Short mmCIF file of C-alpha atoms and ligand atoms in Angstrom, two decimals:
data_model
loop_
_atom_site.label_atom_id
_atom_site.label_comp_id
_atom_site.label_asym_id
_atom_site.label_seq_id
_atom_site.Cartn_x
_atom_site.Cartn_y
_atom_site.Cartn_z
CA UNK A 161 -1.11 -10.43 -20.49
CA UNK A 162 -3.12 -12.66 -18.18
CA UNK A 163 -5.46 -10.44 -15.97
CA UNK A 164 -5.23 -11.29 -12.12
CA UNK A 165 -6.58 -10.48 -9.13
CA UNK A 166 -4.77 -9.26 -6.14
CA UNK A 167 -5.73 -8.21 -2.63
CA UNK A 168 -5.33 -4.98 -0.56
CA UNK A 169 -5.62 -5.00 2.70
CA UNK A 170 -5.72 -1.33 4.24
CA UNK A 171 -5.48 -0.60 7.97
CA UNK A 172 -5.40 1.46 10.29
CA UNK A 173 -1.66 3.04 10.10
CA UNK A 174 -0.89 5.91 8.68
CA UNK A 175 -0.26 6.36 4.67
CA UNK A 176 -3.36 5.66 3.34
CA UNK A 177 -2.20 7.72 0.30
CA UNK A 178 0.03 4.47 -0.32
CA UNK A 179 -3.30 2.45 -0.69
CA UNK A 180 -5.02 5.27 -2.60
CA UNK A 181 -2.07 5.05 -5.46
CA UNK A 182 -1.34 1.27 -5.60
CA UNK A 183 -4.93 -0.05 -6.06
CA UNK A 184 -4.97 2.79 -9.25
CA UNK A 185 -1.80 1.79 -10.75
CA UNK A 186 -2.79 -2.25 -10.66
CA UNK A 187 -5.95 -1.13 -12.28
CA UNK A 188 -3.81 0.70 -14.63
CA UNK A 189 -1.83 -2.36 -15.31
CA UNK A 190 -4.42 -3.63 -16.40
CA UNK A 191 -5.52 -5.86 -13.17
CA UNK A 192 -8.61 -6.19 -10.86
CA UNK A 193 -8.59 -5.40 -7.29
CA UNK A 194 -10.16 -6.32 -4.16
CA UNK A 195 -10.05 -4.08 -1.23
CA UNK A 196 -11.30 -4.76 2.55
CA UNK A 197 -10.43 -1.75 4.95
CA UNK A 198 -10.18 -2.10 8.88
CA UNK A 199 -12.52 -0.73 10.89
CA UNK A 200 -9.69 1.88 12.22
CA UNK A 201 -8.17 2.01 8.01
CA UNK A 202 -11.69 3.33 8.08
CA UNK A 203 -11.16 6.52 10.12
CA UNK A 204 -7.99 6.63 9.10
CA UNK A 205 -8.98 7.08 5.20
CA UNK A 206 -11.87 9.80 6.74
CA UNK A 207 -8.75 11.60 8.76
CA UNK A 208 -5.84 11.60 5.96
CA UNK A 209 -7.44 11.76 2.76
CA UNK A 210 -11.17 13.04 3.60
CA UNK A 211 -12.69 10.08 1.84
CA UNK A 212 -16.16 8.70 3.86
CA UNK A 213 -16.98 5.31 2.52
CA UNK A 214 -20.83 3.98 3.36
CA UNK A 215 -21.39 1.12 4.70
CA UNK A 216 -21.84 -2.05 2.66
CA UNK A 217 -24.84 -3.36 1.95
CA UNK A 218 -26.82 -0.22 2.98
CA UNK A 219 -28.26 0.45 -0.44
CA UNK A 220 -25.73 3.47 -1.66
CA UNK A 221 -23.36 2.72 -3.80
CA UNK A 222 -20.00 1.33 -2.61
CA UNK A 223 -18.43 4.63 -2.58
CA UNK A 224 -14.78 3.36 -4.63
CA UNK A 225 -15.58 6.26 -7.75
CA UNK A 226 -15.49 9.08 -5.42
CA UNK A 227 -12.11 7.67 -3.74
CA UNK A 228 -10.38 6.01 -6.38
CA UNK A 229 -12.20 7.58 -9.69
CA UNK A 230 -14.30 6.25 -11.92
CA UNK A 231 -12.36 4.19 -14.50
CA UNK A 232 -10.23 2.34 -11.42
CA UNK A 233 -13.90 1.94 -9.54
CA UNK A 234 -14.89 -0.42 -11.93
CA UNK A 235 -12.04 -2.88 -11.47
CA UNK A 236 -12.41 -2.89 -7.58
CA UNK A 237 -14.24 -4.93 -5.21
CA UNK A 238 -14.85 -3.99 -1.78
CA UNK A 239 -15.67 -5.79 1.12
CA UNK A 240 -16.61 -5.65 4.51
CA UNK A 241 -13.19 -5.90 7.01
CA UNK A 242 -16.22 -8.95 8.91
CA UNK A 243 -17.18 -10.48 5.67
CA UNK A 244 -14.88 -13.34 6.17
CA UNK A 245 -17.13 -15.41 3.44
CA UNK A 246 -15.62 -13.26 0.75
CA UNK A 247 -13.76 -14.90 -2.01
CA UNK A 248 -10.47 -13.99 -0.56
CA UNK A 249 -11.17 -16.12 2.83
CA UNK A 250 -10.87 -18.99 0.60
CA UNK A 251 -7.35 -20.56 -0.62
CA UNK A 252 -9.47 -21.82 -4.00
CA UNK A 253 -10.29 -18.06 -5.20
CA UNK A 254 -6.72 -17.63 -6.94
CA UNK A 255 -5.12 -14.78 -6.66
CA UNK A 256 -1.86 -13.02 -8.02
CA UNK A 257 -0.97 -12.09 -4.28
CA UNK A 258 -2.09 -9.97 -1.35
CA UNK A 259 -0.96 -6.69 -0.21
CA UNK A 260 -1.61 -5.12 3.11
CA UNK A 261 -0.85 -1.01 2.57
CA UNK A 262 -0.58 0.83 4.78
CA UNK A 263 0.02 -1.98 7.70
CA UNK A 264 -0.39 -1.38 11.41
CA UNK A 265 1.74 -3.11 13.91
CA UNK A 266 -1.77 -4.82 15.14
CA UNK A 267 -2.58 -6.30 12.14
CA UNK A 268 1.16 -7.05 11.52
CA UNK A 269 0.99 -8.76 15.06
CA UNK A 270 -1.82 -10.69 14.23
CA UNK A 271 -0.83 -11.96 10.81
CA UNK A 272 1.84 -13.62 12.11
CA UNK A 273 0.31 -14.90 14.87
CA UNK A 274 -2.12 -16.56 12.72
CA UNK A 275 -5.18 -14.26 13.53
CA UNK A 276 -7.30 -14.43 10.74
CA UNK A 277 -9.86 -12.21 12.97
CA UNK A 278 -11.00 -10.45 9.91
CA UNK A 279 -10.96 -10.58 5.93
CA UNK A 280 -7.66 -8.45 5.69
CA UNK A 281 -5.89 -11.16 8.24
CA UNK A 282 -7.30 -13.94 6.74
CA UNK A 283 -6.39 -13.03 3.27
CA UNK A 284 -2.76 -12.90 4.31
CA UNK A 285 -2.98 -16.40 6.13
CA UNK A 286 -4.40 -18.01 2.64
CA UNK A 287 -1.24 -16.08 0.84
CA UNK A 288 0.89 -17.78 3.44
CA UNK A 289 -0.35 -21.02 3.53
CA UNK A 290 -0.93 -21.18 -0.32
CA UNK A 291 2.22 -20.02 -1.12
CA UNK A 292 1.24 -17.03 -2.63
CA UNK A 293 2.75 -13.36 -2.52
CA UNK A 294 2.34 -11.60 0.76
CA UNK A 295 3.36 -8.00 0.89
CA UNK A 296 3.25 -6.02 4.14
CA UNK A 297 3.50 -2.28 3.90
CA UNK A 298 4.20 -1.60 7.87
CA UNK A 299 4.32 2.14 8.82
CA UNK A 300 5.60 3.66 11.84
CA UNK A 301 8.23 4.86 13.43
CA UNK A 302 10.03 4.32 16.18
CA UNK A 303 10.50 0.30 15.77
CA UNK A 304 9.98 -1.48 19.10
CA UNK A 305 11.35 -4.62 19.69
CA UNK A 306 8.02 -6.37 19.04
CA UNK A 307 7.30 -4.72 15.95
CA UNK A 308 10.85 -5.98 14.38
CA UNK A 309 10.46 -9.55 15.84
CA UNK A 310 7.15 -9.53 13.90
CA UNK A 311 8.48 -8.55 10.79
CA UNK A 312 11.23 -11.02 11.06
CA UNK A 313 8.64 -14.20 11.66
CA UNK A 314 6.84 -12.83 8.63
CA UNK A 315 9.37 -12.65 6.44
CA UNK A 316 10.89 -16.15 7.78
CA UNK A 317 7.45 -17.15 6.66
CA UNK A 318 7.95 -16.12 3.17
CA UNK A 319 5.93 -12.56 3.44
CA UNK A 320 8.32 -9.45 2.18
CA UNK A 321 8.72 -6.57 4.40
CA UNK A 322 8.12 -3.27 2.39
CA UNK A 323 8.57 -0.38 4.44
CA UNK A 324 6.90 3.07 3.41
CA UNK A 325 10.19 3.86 3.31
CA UNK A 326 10.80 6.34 0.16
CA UNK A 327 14.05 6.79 -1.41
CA UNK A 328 15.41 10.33 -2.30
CA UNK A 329 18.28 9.45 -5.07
CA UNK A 330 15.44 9.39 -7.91
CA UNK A 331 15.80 13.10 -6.74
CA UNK A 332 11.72 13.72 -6.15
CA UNK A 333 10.00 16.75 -6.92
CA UNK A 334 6.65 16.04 -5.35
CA UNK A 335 4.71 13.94 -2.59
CA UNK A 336 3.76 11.98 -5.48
CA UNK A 337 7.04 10.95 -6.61
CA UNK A 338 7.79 9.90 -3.07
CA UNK A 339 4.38 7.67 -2.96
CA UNK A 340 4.86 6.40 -6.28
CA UNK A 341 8.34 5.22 -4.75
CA UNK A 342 7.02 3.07 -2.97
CA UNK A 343 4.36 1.85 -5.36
CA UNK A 344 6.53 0.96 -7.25
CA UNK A 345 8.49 -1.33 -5.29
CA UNK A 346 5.52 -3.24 -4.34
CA UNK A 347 4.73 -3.55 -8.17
CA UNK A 348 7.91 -5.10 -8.83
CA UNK A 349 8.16 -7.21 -5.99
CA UNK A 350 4.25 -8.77 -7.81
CA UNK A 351 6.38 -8.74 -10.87
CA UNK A 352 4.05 -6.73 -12.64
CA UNK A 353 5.28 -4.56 -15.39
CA UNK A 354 5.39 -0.77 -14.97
CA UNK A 355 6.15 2.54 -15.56
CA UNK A 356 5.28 4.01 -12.06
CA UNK A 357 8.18 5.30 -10.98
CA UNK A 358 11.67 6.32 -11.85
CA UNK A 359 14.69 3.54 -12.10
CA UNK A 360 17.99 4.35 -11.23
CA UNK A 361 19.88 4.91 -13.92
CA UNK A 362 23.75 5.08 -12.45
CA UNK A 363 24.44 7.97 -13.00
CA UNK A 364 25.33 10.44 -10.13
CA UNK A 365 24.02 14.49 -10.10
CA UNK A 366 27.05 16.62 -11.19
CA UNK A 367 28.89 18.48 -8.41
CA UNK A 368 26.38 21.97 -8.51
CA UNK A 369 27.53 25.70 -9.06
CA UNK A 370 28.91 27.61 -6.03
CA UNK A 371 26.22 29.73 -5.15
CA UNK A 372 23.58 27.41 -6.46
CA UNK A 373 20.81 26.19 -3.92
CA UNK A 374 21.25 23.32 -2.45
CA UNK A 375 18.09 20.86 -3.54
CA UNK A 376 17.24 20.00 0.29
CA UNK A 377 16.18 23.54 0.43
CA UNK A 378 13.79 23.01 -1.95
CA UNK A 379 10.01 22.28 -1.04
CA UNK A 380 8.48 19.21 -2.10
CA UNK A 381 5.27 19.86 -3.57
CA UNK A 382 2.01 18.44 -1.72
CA UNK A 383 0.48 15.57 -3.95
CA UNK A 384 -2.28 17.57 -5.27
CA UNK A 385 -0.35 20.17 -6.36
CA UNK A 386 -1.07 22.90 -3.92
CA UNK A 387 1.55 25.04 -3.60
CA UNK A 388 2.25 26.22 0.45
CA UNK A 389 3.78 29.49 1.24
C1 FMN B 630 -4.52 8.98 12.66
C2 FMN B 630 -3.97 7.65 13.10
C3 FMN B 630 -2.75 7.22 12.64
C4 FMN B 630 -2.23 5.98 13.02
N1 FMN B 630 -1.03 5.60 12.52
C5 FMN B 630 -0.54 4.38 12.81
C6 FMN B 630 0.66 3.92 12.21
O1 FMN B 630 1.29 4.61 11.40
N2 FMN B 630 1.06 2.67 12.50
C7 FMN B 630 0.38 1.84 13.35
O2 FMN B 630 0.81 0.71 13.56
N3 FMN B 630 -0.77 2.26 13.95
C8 FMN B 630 -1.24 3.50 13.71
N4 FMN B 630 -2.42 3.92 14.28
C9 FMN B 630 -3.07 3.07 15.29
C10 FMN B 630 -3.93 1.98 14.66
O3 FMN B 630 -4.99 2.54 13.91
C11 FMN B 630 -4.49 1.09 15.78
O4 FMN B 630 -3.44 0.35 16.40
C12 FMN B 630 -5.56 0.14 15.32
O5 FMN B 630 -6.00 -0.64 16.39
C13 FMN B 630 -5.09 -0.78 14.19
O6 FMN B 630 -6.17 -1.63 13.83
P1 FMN B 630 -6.13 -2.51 12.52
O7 FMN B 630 -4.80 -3.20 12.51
O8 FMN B 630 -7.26 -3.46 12.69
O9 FMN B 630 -6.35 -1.61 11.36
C14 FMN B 630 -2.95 5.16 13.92
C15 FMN B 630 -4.20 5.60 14.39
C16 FMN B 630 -4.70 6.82 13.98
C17 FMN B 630 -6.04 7.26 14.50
#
């Protein structure tokens, strides 16, 4: 297998658990990642998942091992949101496509406006102009009219539209299962092999026994395992 390098763009929507879980499992696939976070990703991250990243180029370390653990750490580059003289600015840096998770309807808006205002936006522009794969990971809900036109122009520009949008038939037991989900959908959609997630398999839960529970009523366990009253 070929090593690549793909791109993820985190902002500031909601679902930065998403990011958190994708960058791992393409390390875990055996692929290297670079990572630029918005300025409002940034407080974002800080709100949802209590990670505080330094700033870059103060001297500490990049802070990636305390987020994302060690072994994934040392497959990921991060840069600044403003360092728009990073590799990924730059059509000739090659990579094996560009993710933006989780996506705001700003950055959304921009991208297809043709922004580029900052790394994250500008690494979707090369993807779109080079022909490479653009995956947007937009999160919120309601939809207003704005946000769908903007995900129609970007997928009539060849980006795919990837809602965190979970699907229950793979019958989840967990947060996890229901991240993972979606994780893996956006590995398939690189066309990267993996074992992320479960496949549908066609065949349909038999009819339960009267008096049985029905599964809705069941909690879904928090992703780190913590089980709430
Ligand atoms: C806790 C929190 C959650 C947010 N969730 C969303 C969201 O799910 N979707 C969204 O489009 N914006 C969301 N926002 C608003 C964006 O952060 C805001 O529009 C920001 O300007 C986006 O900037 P960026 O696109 O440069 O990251 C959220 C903001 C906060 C503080």
């Amino acid at each position: 297998m070929r090593v690549k390098r793909f791109f993820v763009g985190i902002t500031g929507a909601s679902g930065h658990v998403y990011a958190t879980r994708l960058i791992q499992a393409l390390v875990r696939a055996g692929h290297a990642v670079d990572v630029s976070i918005s300025a409002s990703g940034e407080k974002v991250l800080r709100h949802e998942c209590g990670v505080v990243l330094p700033e870059l180029g103060s001297g500490a370390d990049d802070g990636l091992a305390g987020w994302l653990g060690a072994e994934t750490a040392a497959h990921v580059r991060r840069f600044a949101a403003d360092a728009v003289e990073a590799p990924p600015s730059s059509g000739t840096a090659l990579t094996g496509g560009v993710v933006l998770a989780p996506c705001s309807m700003g950055t959304l808006a921009r991208v297809v406006a043709g922004f580029s205002s900052n790394l994250i936006e500008r690494a979707a522009d090369v993807a779109l102009k080079e022909g490479r794969p653009l995956i947007v990971v937009p999160r919120e809900t309601p939809l207003s009219e704005v946000h769908l036109e903007n995900m129609l122009k970007l997928a009539r520009l060849g980006g795919v539209v990837l809602p965190a949008m979970p699907g229950y038939y793979h019958r989840p037991r967990s947060i996890d299962d229901l991240v993972q989900h979606v994780v893996g959908k956006v590995l398939d959609r690189l066309g990267i092999a993996h074992e992320e997630s479960a496949r549908w398999n066609g065949e349909l839960e038999p009819v339960p026994d009267p008096g049985t529970e029905p599964r809705g009523a069941t909690p879904v366990e928090p992703a780190d395992g913590a089980v709430r009253p």
